[in-house]
Short mmCIF file of C-alpha atoms in Angstrom, two decimals:
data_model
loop_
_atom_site.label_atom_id
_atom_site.label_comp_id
_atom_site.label_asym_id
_atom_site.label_seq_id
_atom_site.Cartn_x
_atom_site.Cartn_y
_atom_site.Cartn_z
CA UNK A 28 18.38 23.70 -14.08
CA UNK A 29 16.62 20.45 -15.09
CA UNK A 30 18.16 21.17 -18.29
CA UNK A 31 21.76 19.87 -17.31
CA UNK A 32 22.00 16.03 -17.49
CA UNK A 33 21.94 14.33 -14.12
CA UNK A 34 25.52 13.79 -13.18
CA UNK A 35 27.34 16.81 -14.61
CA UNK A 36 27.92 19.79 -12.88
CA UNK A 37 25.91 22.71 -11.91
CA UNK A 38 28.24 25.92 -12.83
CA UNK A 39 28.51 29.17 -10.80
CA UNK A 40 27.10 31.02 -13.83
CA UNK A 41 23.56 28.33 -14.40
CA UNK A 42 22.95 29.04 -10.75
CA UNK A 43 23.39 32.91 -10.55
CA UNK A 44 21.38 32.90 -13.68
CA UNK A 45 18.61 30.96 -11.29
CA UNK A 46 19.01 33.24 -8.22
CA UNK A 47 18.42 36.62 -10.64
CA UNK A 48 15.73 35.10 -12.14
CA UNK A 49 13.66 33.96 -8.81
CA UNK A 50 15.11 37.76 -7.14
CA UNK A 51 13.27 39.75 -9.57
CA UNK A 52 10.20 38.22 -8.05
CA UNK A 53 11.54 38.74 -4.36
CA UNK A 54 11.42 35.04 -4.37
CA UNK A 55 15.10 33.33 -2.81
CA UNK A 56 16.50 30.00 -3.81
CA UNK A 57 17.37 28.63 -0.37
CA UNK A 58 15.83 25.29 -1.77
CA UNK A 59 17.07 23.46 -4.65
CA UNK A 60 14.79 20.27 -5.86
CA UNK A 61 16.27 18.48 -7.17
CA UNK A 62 19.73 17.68 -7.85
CA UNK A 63 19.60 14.63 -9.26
CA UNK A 64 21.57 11.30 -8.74
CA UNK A 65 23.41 9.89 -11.54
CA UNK A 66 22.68 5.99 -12.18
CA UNK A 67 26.07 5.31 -11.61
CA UNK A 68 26.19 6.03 -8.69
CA UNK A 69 22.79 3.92 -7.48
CA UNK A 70 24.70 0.88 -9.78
CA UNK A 71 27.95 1.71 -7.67
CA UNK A 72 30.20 1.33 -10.69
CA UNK A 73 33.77 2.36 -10.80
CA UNK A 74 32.25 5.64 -13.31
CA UNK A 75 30.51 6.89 -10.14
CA UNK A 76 34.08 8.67 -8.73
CA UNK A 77 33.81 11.03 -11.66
CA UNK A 78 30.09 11.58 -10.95
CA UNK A 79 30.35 12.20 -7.05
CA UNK A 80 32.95 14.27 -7.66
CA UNK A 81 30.45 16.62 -9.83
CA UNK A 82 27.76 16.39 -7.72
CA UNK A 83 30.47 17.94 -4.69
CA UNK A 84 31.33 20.58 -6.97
CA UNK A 85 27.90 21.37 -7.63
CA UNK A 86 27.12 21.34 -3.68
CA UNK A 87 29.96 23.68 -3.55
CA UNK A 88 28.54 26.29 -6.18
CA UNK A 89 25.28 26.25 -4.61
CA UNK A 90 26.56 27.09 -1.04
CA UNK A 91 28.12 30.14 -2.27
CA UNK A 92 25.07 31.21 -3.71
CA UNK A 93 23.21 30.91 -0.16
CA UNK A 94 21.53 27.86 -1.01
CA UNK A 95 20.50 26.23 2.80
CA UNK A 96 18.65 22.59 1.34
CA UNK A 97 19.14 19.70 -1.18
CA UNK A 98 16.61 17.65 -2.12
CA UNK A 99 17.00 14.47 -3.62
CA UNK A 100 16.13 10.94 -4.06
CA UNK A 101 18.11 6.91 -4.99
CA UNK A 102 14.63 6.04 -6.65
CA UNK A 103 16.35 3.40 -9.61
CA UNK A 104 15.30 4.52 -13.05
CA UNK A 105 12.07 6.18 -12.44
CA UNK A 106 11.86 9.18 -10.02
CA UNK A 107 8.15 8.58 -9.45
CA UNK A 108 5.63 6.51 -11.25
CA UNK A 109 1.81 7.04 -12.17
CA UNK A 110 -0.54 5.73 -14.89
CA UNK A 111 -2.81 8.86 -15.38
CA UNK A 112 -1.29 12.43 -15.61
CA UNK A 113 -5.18 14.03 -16.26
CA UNK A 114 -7.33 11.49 -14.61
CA UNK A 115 -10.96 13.15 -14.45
CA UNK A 116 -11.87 13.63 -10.81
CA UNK A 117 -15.62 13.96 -9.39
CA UNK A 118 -15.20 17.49 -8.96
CA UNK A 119 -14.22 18.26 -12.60
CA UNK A 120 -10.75 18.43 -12.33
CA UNK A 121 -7.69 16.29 -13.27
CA UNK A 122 -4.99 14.91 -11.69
CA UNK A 123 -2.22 12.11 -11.12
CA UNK A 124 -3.03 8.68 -10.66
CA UNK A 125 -1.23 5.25 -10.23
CA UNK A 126 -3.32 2.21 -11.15
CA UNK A 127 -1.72 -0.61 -9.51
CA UNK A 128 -3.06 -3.68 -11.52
CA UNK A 129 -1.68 -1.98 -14.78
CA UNK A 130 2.19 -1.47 -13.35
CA UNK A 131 2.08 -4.97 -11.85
CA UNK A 132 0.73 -6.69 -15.08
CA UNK A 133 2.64 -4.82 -17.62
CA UNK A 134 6.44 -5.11 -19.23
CA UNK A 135 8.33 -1.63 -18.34
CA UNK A 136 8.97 -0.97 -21.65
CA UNK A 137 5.67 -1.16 -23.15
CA UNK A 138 4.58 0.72 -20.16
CA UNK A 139 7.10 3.29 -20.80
CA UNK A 140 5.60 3.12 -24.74
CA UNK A 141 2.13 3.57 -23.35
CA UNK A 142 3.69 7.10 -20.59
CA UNK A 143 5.14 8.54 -23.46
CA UNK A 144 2.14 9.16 -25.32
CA UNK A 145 0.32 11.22 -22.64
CA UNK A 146 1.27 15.13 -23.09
CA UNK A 147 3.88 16.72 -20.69
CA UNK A 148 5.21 13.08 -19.43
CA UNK A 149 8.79 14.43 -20.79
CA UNK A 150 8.72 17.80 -19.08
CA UNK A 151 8.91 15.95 -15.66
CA UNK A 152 11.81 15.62 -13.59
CA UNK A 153 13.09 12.51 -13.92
CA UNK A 154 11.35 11.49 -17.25
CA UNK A 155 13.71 12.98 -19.34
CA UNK A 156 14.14 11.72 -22.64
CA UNK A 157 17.76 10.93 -22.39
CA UNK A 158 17.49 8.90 -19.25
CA UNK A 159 14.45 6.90 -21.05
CA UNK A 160 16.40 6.38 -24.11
CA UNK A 161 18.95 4.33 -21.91
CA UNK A 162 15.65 2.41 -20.54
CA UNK A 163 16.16 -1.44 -21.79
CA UNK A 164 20.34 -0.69 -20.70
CA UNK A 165 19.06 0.55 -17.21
CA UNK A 166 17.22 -2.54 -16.54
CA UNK A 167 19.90 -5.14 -17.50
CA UNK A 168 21.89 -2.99 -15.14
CA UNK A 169 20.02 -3.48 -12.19
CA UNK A 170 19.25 -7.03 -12.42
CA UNK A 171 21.96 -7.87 -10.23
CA UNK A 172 21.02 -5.17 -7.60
CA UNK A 173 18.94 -6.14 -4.76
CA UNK A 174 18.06 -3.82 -1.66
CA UNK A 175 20.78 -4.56 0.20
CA UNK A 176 23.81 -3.02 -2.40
CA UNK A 177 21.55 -0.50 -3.09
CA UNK A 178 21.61 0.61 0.88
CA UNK A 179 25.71 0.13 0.56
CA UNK A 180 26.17 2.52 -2.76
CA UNK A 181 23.66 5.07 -0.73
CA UNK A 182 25.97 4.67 2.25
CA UNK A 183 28.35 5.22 0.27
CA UNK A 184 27.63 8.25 -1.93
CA UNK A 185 26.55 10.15 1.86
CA UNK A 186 30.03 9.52 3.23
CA UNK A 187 31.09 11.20 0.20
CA UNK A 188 29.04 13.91 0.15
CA UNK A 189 27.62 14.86 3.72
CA UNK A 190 30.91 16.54 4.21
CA UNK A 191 30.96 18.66 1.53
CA UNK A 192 27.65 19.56 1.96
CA UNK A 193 28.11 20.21 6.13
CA UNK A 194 31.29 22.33 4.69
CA UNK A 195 28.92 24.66 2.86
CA UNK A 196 26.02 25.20 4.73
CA UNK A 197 24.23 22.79 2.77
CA UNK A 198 21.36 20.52 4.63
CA UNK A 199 20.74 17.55 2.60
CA UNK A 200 16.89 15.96 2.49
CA UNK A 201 16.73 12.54 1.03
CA UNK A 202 12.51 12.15 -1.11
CA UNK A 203 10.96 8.86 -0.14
CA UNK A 204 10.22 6.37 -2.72
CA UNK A 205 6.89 7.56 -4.86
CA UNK A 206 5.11 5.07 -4.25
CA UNK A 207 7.05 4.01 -1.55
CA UNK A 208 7.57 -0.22 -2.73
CA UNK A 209 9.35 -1.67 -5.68
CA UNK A 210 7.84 -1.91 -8.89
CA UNK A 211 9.20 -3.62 -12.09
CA UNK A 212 11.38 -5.50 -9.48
CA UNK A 213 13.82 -2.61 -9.13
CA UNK A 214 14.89 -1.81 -5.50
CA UNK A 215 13.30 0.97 -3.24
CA UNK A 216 14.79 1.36 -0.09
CA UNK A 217 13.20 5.13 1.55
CA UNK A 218 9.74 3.92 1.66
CA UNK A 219 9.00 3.13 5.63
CA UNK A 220 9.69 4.69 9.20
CA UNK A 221 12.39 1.70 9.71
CA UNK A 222 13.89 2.25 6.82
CA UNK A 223 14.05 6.03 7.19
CA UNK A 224 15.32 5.45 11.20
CA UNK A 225 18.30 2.89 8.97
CA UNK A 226 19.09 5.96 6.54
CA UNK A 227 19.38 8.77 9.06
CA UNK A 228 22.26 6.18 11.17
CA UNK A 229 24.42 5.93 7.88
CA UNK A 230 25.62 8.72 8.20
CA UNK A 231 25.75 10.85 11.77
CA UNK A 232 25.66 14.14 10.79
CA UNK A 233 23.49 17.08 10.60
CA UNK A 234 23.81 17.67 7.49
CA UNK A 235 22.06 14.27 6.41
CA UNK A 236 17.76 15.20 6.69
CA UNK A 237 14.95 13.68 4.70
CA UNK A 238 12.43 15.51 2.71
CA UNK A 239 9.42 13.97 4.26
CA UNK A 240 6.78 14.42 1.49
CA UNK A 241 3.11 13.39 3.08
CA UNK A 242 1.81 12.25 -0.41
CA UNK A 243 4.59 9.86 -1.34
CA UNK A 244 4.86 7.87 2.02
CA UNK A 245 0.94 8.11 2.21
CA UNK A 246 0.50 5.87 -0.81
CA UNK A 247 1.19 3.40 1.60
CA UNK A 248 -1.45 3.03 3.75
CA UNK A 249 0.47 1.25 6.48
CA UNK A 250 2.80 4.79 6.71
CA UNK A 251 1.48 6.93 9.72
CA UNK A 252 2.53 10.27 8.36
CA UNK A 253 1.75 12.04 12.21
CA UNK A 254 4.31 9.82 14.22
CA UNK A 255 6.90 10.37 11.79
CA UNK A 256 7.02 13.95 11.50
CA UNK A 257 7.16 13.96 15.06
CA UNK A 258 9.74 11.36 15.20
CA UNK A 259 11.59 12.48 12.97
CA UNK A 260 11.14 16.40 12.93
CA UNK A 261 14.24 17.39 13.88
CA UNK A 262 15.67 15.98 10.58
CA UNK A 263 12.89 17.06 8.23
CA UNK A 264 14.53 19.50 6.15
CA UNK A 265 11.86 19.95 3.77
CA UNK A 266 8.15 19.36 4.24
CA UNK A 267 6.11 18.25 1.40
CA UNK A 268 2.50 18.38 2.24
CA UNK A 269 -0.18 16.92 -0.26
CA UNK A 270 -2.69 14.72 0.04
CA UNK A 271 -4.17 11.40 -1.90
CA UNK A 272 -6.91 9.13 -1.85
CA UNK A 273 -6.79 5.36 -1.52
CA UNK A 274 -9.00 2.92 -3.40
CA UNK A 275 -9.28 -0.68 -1.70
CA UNK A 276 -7.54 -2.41 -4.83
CA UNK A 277 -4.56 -0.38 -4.17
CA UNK A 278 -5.01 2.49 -6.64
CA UNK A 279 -4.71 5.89 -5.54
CA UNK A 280 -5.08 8.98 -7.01
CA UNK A 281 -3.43 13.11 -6.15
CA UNK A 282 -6.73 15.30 -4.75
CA UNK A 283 -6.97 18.83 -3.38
CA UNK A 284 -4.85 19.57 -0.15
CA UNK A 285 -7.97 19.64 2.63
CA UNK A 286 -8.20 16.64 4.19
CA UNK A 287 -11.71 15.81 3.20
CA UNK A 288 -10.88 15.02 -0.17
CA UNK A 289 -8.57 12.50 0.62
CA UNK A 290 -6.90 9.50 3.26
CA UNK A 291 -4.24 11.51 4.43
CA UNK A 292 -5.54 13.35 7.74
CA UNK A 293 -3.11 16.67 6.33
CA UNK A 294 -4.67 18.27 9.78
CA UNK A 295 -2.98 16.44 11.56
CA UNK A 296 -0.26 16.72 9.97
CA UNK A 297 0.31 19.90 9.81
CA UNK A 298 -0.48 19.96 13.70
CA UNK A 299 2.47 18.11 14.32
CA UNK A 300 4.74 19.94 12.51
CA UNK A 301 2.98 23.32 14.64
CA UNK A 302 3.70 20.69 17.82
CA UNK A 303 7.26 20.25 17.49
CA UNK A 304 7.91 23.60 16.74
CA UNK A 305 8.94 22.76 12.62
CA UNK A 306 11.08 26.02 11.41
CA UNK A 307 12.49 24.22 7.91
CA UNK A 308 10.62 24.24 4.95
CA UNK A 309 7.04 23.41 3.39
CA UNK A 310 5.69 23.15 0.29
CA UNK A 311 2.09 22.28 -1.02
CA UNK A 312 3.78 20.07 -2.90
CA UNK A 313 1.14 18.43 -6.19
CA UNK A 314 -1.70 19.97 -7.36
CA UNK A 315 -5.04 18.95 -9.43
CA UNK A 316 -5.45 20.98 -12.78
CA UNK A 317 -8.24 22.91 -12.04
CA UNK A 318 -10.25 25.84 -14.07
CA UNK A 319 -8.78 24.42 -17.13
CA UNK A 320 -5.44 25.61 -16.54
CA UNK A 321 -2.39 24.42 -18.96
CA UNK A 322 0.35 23.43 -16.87
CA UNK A 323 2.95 20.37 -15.77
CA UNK A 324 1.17 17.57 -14.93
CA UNK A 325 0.81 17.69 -11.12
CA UNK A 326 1.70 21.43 -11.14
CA UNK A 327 -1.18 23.34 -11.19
CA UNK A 328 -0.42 26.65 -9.82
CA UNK A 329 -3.75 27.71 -9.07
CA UNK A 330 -4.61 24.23 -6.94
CA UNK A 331 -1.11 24.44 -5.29
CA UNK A 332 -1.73 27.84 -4.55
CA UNK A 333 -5.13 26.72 -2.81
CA UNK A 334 -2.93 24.60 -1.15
CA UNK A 335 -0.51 27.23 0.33
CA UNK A 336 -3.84 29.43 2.20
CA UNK A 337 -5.15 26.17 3.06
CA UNK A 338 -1.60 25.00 5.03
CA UNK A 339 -1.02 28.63 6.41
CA UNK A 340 -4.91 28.88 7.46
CA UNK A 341 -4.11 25.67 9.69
CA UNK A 342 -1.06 27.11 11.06
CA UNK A 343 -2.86 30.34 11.93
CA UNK A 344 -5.49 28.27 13.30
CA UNK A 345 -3.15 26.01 15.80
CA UNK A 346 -1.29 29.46 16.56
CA UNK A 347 -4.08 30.70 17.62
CA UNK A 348 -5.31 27.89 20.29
CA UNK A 349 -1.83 27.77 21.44
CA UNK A 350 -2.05 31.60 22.40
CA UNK A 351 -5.11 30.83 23.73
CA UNK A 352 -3.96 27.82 26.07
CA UNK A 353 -0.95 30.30 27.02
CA UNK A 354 -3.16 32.86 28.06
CA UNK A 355 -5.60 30.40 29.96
CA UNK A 356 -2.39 29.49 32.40
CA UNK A 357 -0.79 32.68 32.77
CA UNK A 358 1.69 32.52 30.75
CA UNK A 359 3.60 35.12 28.75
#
């Protein structure tokens, strides 16, 4: 319901409308991404009351109708950043692609002047023209905030909300940063394994996961994708599983799922989500346009759907030599 404006809340009826619409399909909505922080509360200004206060009632409308996950993210301003929304790829296809040199040397303004140009940019979560519109005001905003008050108005806004959610039935899955390091000197803070260990201790409670998303932590080549899931497994709520390819000067760009086509070794990821015995949930996550569909940038159902076979024909795959180690011991 991307059409409601982050910070108001979700009704019974907007949700049921949702669940109807996804049942006719036989599809369930025990997911919801996202439900989207208000700036507010990120700022921590006395407004943010009213705001938390929505965003329990709209954890409470969602339990009732079955929902089992929240996504979410505390990005500042921008809910994920790239430079290219059809970049031409060697194989003939298009997709997402962050050019580092032009973020670092460029005003956020003009870049946003430069974004809004390209076709779908408003469509996407967390571009939304009303948010953008408040740009310039955003920014003067956050000039006082530095890392550390943004970890204390995150601590804050869980102790708020973890209960509610634990109350319903809700599991709550913080996204990483995307890309996971600050850009136009606003604060990122979910971007590393320490700083994901530091979230998880805010708040002690099961209720408070991560959405561990392969792509957006991968951006950072120093992020080893395979120890965290199975570090942190047991609070991975949802599983987003894409993969990218680095370039040396620090650009990177979305590609196809199989790990051939990118940096991210998505084998071995998904191996250690098969090793740990993962039983949340996955998605495929981005996707190139491919066979010149129209679509979102970075939603192309066909490549996502490529995506899906590819993930399950891994999981089949370590299924299988883990029936056939069983069966080499003895066991039953």
């Amino acid at each position: 319901v991307h059409d409601i404006p982050a910070g108001e809340c979700w009704s019974v009826d907007c949700i049921e409308e949702v669940k109807m619409q996804a049942a006719k399909y036989n599809f369930n909505i025990d997911v919801v991404e996202s439900v989207n922080v208000h700036e507010d509360i990120k700022l921590g200004l006395p407004s943010r009351k009213k705001y938390i206060e929505n965003y329990k009632n709209t954890l409470k409308n969602l339990g009732r109708a079955g929902v089992k996950v929240v996504c979410y993210n505390f990005m500042p301003v921008f809910d994920w950043t790239r430079t290219d929304l059809y970049k031409p790829q060697s194989d003939g296809s298009t997709a997402l692609f962050y050019e580092k040199a032009k973020v670092d040397n460029i005003n956020p303004v003009k870049f946003l002047e430069q974004m809004s140009k390209q076709e779908g940019l408003l469509t996407m979560p967390g571009w939304e023209p009303e948010r953008l519109s408040k740009i310039k005001e955003l920014f003067e905003a956050y000039k006082e905030i530095k890392e550390g008050e943004l970890w204390e108005n995150l601590k804050y806004f869980l102790q708020e909300i973890i209960p509610v959610a634990q109350e319903n039935g809700i599991k709550m899955a913080i996204h990483p940063d995307d890309p996971p390091w600050s850009i136009f000197g606003l604060p990122r803070i979910i971007t590393c394994r320490d700083n994901i260990k530091k979230f998880l201790s805010l708040v002690d409670n099961p209720s408070n996961g991560l959405t561990l998303c392969s792509g957006s932590l991968g951006s950072c080549t120093k992020n080893d994708i395979v120890a965290m899931v199975r570090e942190f497994g047991g609070k991975i709520y949802f599983a987003h599983i894409r993969n990218i390819r680095h370039f040396k000067n620090g650009d990177f760009t979305e590609t196809s799922h199989k790990t051939s086509d990118g940096s991210l070794d998505i084998t071995e990821i998904v191996k250690a989500y098969h090793d740990i015995g993962y039983k949340y949930y996955v998605r495929p996550d981005h996707g190139r346009h491919i066979w010149d569909e129209k679509c979102r940038p970075g939603y192309g159902l066909y490549d996502r759907s490529l995506g899906i076979m590819y993930i399950f024909g891994l999981w089949d795959a370590f299924e299988k030599i883990s029936a056939s180690k069983r069966g080499q011991y003895g066991v039953e």
